[in-house]
Amino acid sequence: MGETDKDDLISIIEEEDPETNIPTTLPMMPVRDVVIFTDMLLPLFVGREKSVNAIEEAIGKDRYLFVATQVDPNIENPKAEEIYRIGTVSRILRMLKLPDGRVKALVQGIAKAKISKYLRKRSLFRVKIEIIEEPESSVVDLEAEALMRNVREYSEKILTLRGEYTNEVGSILSSIDDPGRLADLVASNLRLKIDEAQTIIEIIDPIQRLKKVNDLLFREVELSAMQAKIQSEVKDEISKSQKDYFLREQVRAIHRELGELDERTQEIEEYKAKIKRARMPQEAKAEAEKQLRRLEQMHPDSAEASVVRTYLDWMVELPWKKSTTDVIDMKKAKAVLDADHYGLEKIKDRILEYLSVRKLNPDTKGPILCFVGPPGVGKTSLGRAIANAMKRKFVRISLGGIRDEAEIRGHRRTYIGALPGRIIQGLKQAGSNNPVFMMDEIDKLGADFRGDPSSALLEALDPEQNGEFSDHYLNLSFDLSKVMFILTANISDTIPSALLDRMEVINLSGYTEEEKKIIAQTHLVPRQVKENGIKPRQIRFSEGAVLQVIREYTCEAGLRNLERELGSLCRKIARRIAEGEKGPFQVTRQSLEKYLGPPKYYPELDKEESQVGLSTGLAWTQVGGEVLYVEASIINGKGEMILTGQLGEVMQESARAAMSYARFNIGEFGVKDEIFENRDIHIHVPAGAIPKDGPSAGIAMATALISALTGRAVNKDVAMTGEITLRGRVLPIGGLKEKALGALRAGITTVIIPEKNKPDLVEIPRNVKRKITFIPVKNMDQVIDIALEPAPPKKAPKAKKKAAIRKKS
């Protein structure tokens, strides 16, 4: 409104006497959120059809309009009984029609009136009114004067606290001497509720009305003072979040005025649609709808609202009923497994058996398979191959080092930043409730004050219980019966027995030399050639070079180090190509040392000749089977036994058992018992920095000891494994396949095994059996006959001494 408009408005107000000639029949307009007092000047936006008709009729006559407040502001078309009967006769000073059909009107309250009768209610309200005359008092008594002063002071306090007080406002308040006018002026500027403002306008007596306004002013002063105190405590600064809140509230108000859905309503509707699409079980759906109702009642920016939103996001995104369809073609599945993995026939047969059962009975529960074997033999990649063969999603999580039970079962929602456990997270990541779920390093779970994760896995990995797996975050049951769980471990000893009982353990022993060669030629070499940017025609590996890398540059059950060495070779060639040399490059046995340096392993280093007191045992480790050399010497002393090489308690007991067996049978070996009186027996196992334990080296220790006592050399081509008793019996051991592969890598041709391990020879690959002769034995007499060479001739000791001198020099 410009300056000219203001001057015109003031002149209109001053020139006309507002209370003269007010008709008794007027058009009536109900208003929603405001009560108009006498002398109050107010702009109104009018959009309802009846109200627009009422304004147009008033403009067409004498500009008088009766304005009354409706009881419920949310009613669009109020009835007569839903409108207060006491209102204000107003005069329309300005009217402007807007392009959207609404009307903007500037009205001024003229006089208080009461509806006596409704004359018309259809197209507009037309009413018959009675003007309410206020009693006039010519003299203002002392009580009224004090009351008016009190109201003025309270008004000035409120305006000062709000920062709206000016000298002009103070002059206006001081100039009003009429109690009724003062009450109406103050009430019209107070932030009153509709029912409070209507109560004031309905009080006819000016003094009583002023008392009511005084009471409301006192309450408002207290509220404003408290608000000012709070604002001063926060240093009158509004944080960014508060600014965002106010802006969002304004945007929501604008949306409500325009009749559009605001962001909050839209969010609630979206959640409702997502809950419907998620196809949850009835229990989960009821919980989600309950949390959604809570969210509707919360402030959108509160911390609790964000917690509920996160929970609902997890609920609607979990694959409650989403499953992938198994595509099981047995021939194709076998082809996929053979293409990705060479060897491992037993494991692949077990997988194909499962797929066959799954094809015949789709409702069967998912098995819990556990692949146990040394690193680098393909346990994790087998899981991917199974998923590819079944066309299922694949999820992998590593359990190594996890010590918190909540990592498996999730955190309670009461914790800040709470999330579901890794199983539920993996299912959300997969997007289906029947993926192939691989849990790596199950043997490396820990436990501390935060709980035992392996115990939390008991429910998930039990086919009889996991149909109702409970996650702490969801606090609901989730069906895991369709999930195919595959676990991997290097050793099964550290897996808790209760957890191990729920799994079907499949052992992966490692690869033979021939298998490694084929895998290197078909998988590793092409992959490394491609990763290092070399074209296949630029490089060629000879078969002898690959074999030499396997024998002399690696010593492992798996393939990781072999791939590293092949990668190193390819990088050397890649550098030569990048420097401008032209290929093709031939990698042969002769050029291998130039690229990789001298050999790292010499398998036949200790097999140069058969020696007295040196036997070859076989050990099982987490990385596969290895040969274990045992040395025994007889030195001057007091009949004591010395054990070195960082031997564990069980291995020390095996050494003592071997010693007792040798002493008990000393006569059979042609040695006098007096030898133990002034001699010490020293048994040493090389690689002293590596801890060693277990009973399977018992017969190797006994053989080395008897060799040292009798002077008979131990055959360099014979290795042995087995536990010894005091009476010389040979007891069975474990890990025969791994030990056999370790013997093959060391160039051993004969392996002595316990008689009771004879059935385990079925698991030994045929090509290993062709190269190694396995001899089952029942007692130490048989071991000595096989392992010890015949006694040397009488002059052998001098020759042996000279040989020892030459070796020392």
PDB file of N, CA and C in Angstrom, residues 660-702:
ATOM      1  N   SER A 660      61.663 -94.188  26.470  1.00  0.00           N
ATOM      2  CA  SER A 660      61.357 -95.347  27.313  1.00  0.00           C
ATOM      3  C   SER A 660      61.291 -96.619  26.487  1.00  0.00           C
ATOM      4  N   TYR A 661      60.728 -96.526  25.278  1.00  0.00           N
ATOM      5  CA  TYR A 661      60.663 -97.695  24.407  1.00  0.00           C
ATOM      6  C   TYR A 661      62.078 -98.165  24.040  1.00  0.00           C
ATOM      7  N   ALA A 662      62.950 -97.215  23.703  1.00  0.00           N
ATOM      8  CA  ALA A 662      64.323 -97.583  23.317  1.00  0.00           C
ATOM      9  C   ALA A 662      65.071 -98.227  24.476  1.00  0.00           C
ATOM     10  N   ARG A 663      64.919 -97.700  25.676  1.00  0.00           N
ATOM     11  CA  ARG A 663      65.633 -98.272  26.835  1.00  0.00           C
ATOM     12  C   ARG A 663      65.094 -99.658  27.185  1.00  0.00           C
ATOM     13  N   PHE A 664      63.753 -99.816  27.043  1.00  0.00           N
ATOM     14  CA  PHE A 664      63.158-101.108  27.376  1.00  0.00           C
ATOM     15  C   PHE A 664      63.622-102.212  26.411  1.00  0.00           C
ATOM     16  N   ASN A 665      63.839-101.837  25.134  1.00  0.00           N
ATOM     17  CA  ASN A 665      64.221-102.821  24.119  1.00  0.00           C
ATOM     18  C   ASN A 665      65.686-102.688  23.706  1.00  0.00           C
ATOM     19  N   ILE A 666      66.513-102.123  24.578  1.00  0.00           N
ATOM     20  CA  ILE A 666      67.901-101.831  24.219  1.00  0.00           C
ATOM     21  C   ILE A 666      68.669-103.095  23.849  1.00  0.00           C
ATOM     22  N   GLY A 667      68.342-104.222  24.468  1.00  0.00           N
ATOM     23  CA  GLY A 667      69.081-105.459  24.176  1.00  0.00           C
ATOM     24  C   GLY A 667      68.830-105.951  22.765  1.00  0.00           C
ATOM     25  N   GLU A 668      67.635-105.744  22.269  1.00  0.00           N
ATOM     26  CA  GLU A 668      67.313-106.214  20.916  1.00  0.00           C
ATOM     27  C   GLU A 668      68.104-105.466  19.854  1.00  0.00           C
ATOM     28  N   PHE A 669      68.555-104.277  20.180  1.00  0.00           N
ATOM     29  CA  PHE A 669      69.286-103.479  19.189  1.00  0.00           C
ATOM     30  C   PHE A 669      70.793-103.721  19.232  1.00  0.00           C
ATOM     31  N   GLY A 670      71.242-104.606  20.107  1.00  0.00           N
ATOM     32  CA  GLY A 670      72.664-104.895  20.193  1.00  0.00           C
ATOM     33  C   GLY A 670      73.465-103.820  20.874  1.00  0.00           C
ATOM     34  N   VAL A 671      72.826-103.078  21.774  1.00  0.00           N
ATOM     35  CA  VAL A 671      73.491-101.979  22.480  1.00  0.00           C
ATOM     36  C   VAL A 671      73.396-102.277  23.976  1.00  0.00           C
ATOM     37  N   LYS A 672      74.480-102.011  24.703  1.00  0.00           N
ATOM     38  CA  LYS A 672      74.496-102.259  26.140  1.00  0.00           C
ATOM     39  C   LYS A 672      73.751-101.147  26.878  1.00  0.00           C
ATOM     40  N   ASP A 673      73.089-101.551  27.962  1.00  0.00           N
ATOM     41  CA  ASP A 673      72.281-100.600  28.734  1.00  0.00           C
ATOM     42  C   ASP A 673      73.140 -99.556  29.442  1.00  0.00           C
ATOM     43  N   GLU A 674      74.448 -99.882  29.658  1.00  0.00           N
ATOM     44  CA  GLU A 674      75.317 -98.942  30.356  1.00  0.00           C
ATOM     45  C   GLU A 674      75.547 -97.648  29.565  1.00  0.00           C
ATOM     46  N   ILE A 675      75.158 -97.627  28.327  1.00  0.00           N
ATOM     47  CA  ILE A 675      75.397 -96.436  27.508  1.00  0.00           C
ATOM     48  C   ILE A 675      74.660 -95.217  28.050  1.00  0.00           C
ATOM     49  N   PHE A 676      73.553 -95.470  28.800  1.00  0.00           N
ATOM     50  CA  PHE A 676      72.770 -94.347  29.304  1.00  0.00           C
ATOM     51  C   PHE A 676      73.333 -93.766  30.597  1.00  0.00           C
ATOM     52  N   GLU A 677      74.314 -94.447  31.201  1.00  0.00           N
ATOM     53  CA  GLU A 677      74.830 -93.972  32.481  1.00  0.00           C
ATOM     54  C   GLU A 677      75.706 -92.740  32.345  1.00  0.00           C
ATOM     55  N   ASN A 678      76.529 -92.706  31.298  1.00  0.00           N
ATOM     56  CA  ASN A 678      77.434 -91.553  31.135  1.00  0.00           C
ATOM     57  C   ASN A 678      77.235 -90.864  29.779  1.00  0.00           C
ATOM     58  N   ARG A 679      76.032 -90.968  29.278  1.00  0.00           N
ATOM     59  CA  ARG A 679      75.694 -90.295  28.008  1.00  0.00           C
ATOM     60  C   ARG A 679      74.366 -89.548  28.172  1.00  0.00           C
ATOM     61  N   ASP A 680      74.263 -88.402  27.495  1.00  0.00           N
ATOM     62  CA  ASP A 680      72.994 -87.657  27.399  1.00  0.00           C
ATOM     63  C   ASP A 680      72.402 -87.869  26.013  1.00  0.00           C
ATOM     64  N   ILE A 681      71.090 -87.921  25.940  1.00  0.00           N
ATOM     65  CA  ILE A 681      70.385 -88.024  24.656  1.00  0.00           C
ATOM     66  C   ILE A 681      69.823 -86.644  24.324  1.00  0.00           C
ATOM     67  N   HIS A 682      70.204 -86.111  23.177  1.00  0.00           N
ATOM     68  CA  HIS A 682      69.715 -84.792  22.735  1.00  0.00           C
ATOM     69  C   HIS A 682      68.863 -84.996  21.478  1.00  0.00           C
ATOM     70  N   ILE A 683      67.574 -84.635  21.599  1.00  0.00           N
ATOM     71  CA  ILE A 683      66.663 -84.689  20.437  1.00  0.00           C
ATOM     72  C   ILE A 683      66.309 -83.259  20.054  1.00  0.00           C
ATOM     73  N   HIS A 684      66.533 -82.962  18.794  1.00  0.00           N
ATOM     74  CA  HIS A 684      66.294 -81.604  18.308  1.00  0.00           C
ATOM     75  C   HIS A 684      65.458 -81.652  17.037  1.00  0.00           C
ATOM     76  N   VAL A 685      64.491 -80.725  16.964  1.00  0.00           N
ATOM     77  CA  VAL A 685      63.680 -80.584  15.752  1.00  0.00           C
ATOM     78  C   VAL A 685      64.000 -79.212  15.166  1.00  0.00           C
ATOM     79  N   PRO A 686      64.633 -79.142  13.986  1.00  0.00           N
ATOM     80  CA  PRO A 686      65.021 -77.850  13.409  1.00  0.00           C
ATOM     81  C   PRO A 686      63.825 -76.912  13.216  1.00  0.00           C
ATOM     82  N   ALA A 687      64.147 -75.667  12.769  1.00  0.00           N
ATOM     83  CA  ALA A 687      63.171 -74.566  12.708  1.00  0.00           C
ATOM     84  C   ALA A 687      62.688 -74.278  14.124  1.00  0.00           C
ATOM     85  N   GLY A 688      63.656 -73.978  14.992  1.00  0.00           N
ATOM     86  CA  GLY A 688      63.366 -73.812  16.411  1.00  0.00           C
ATOM     87  C   GLY A 688      62.481 -72.626  16.726  1.00  0.00           C
ATOM     88  N   ALA A 689      62.375 -71.656  15.810  1.00  0.00           N
ATOM     89  CA  ALA A 689      61.527 -70.493  16.081  1.00  0.00           C
ATOM     90  C   ALA A 689      60.052 -70.796  15.884  1.00  0.00           C
ATOM     91  N   ILE A 690      59.752 -71.949  15.281  1.00  0.00           N
ATOM     92  CA  ILE A 690      58.357 -72.300  14.987  1.00  0.00           C
ATOM     93  C   ILE A 690      57.867 -73.275  16.044  1.00  0.00           C
ATOM     94  N   PRO A 691      56.776 -72.948  16.764  1.00  0.00           N
ATOM     95  CA  PRO A 691      56.249 -73.897  17.758  1.00  0.00           C
ATOM     96  C   PRO A 691      55.746 -75.168  17.080  1.00  0.00           C
ATOM     97  N   LYS A 692      56.006 -76.294  17.734  1.00  0.00           N
ATOM     98  CA  LYS A 692      55.599 -77.589  17.165  1.00  0.00           C
ATOM     99  C   LYS A 692      54.963 -78.414  18.265  1.00  0.00           C
ATOM    100  N   ASP A 693      53.896 -79.118  17.909  1.00  0.00           N
ATOM    101  CA  ASP A 693      53.231 -79.938  18.913  1.00  0.00           C
ATOM    102  C   ASP A 693      52.458 -81.049  18.212  1.00  0.00           C
ATOM    103  N   GLY A 694      51.993 -82.027  19.002  1.00  0.00           N
ATOM    104  CA  GLY A 694      51.229 -83.134  18.463  1.00  0.00           C
ATOM    105  C   GLY A 694      51.949 -84.457  18.636  1.00  0.00           C
ATOM    106  N   PRO A 695      51.202 -85.564  18.636  1.00  0.00           N
ATOM    107  CA  PRO A 695      51.805 -86.880  18.889  1.00  0.00           C
ATOM    108  C   PRO A 695      52.289 -87.603  17.636  1.00  0.00           C
ATOM    109  N   SER A 696      52.022 -87.057  16.434  1.00  0.00           N
ATOM    110  CA  SER A 696      52.267 -87.842  15.216  1.00  0.00           C
ATOM    111  C   SER A 696      53.739 -87.988  14.864  1.00  0.00           C
ATOM    112  N   ALA A 697      54.655 -87.270  15.558  1.00  0.00           N
ATOM    113  CA  ALA A 697      56.088 -87.415  15.292  1.00  0.00           C
ATOM    114  C   ALA A 697      56.731 -88.443  16.219  1.00  0.00           C
ATOM    115  N   GLY A 698      55.917 -89.207  16.936  1.00  0.00           N
ATOM    116  CA  GLY A 698      56.450 -90.158  17.911  1.00  0.00           C
ATOM    117  C   GLY A 698      57.357 -91.204  17.293  1.00  0.00           C
ATOM    118  N   ILE A 699      56.928 -91.841  16.179  1.00  0.00           N
ATOM    119  CA  ILE A 699      57.769 -92.904  15.603  1.00  0.00           C
ATOM    120  C   ILE A 699      58.994 -92.303  14.915  1.00  0.00           C
ATOM    121  N   ALA A 700      58.907 -91.037  14.434  1.00  0.00           N
ATOM    122  CA  ALA A 700      60.078 -90.390  13.839  1.00  0.00           C
ATOM    123  C   ALA A 700      61.141 -90.143  14.911  1.00  0.00           C
ATOM    124  N   MET A 701      60.717 -89.733  16.093  1.00  0.00           N
ATOM    125  CA  MET A 701      61.663 -89.517  17.197  1.00  0.00           C
ATOM    126  C   MET A 701      62.296 -90.838  17.629  1.00  0.00           C
ATOM    127  N   ALA A 702      61.467 -91.869  17.743  1.00  0.00           N
ATOM    128  CA  ALA A 702      62.006 -93.173  18.148  1.00  0.00           C
ATOM    129  C   ALA A 702      62.993 -93.706  17.115  1.00  0.00           C
TER     130      ALA A 702
END
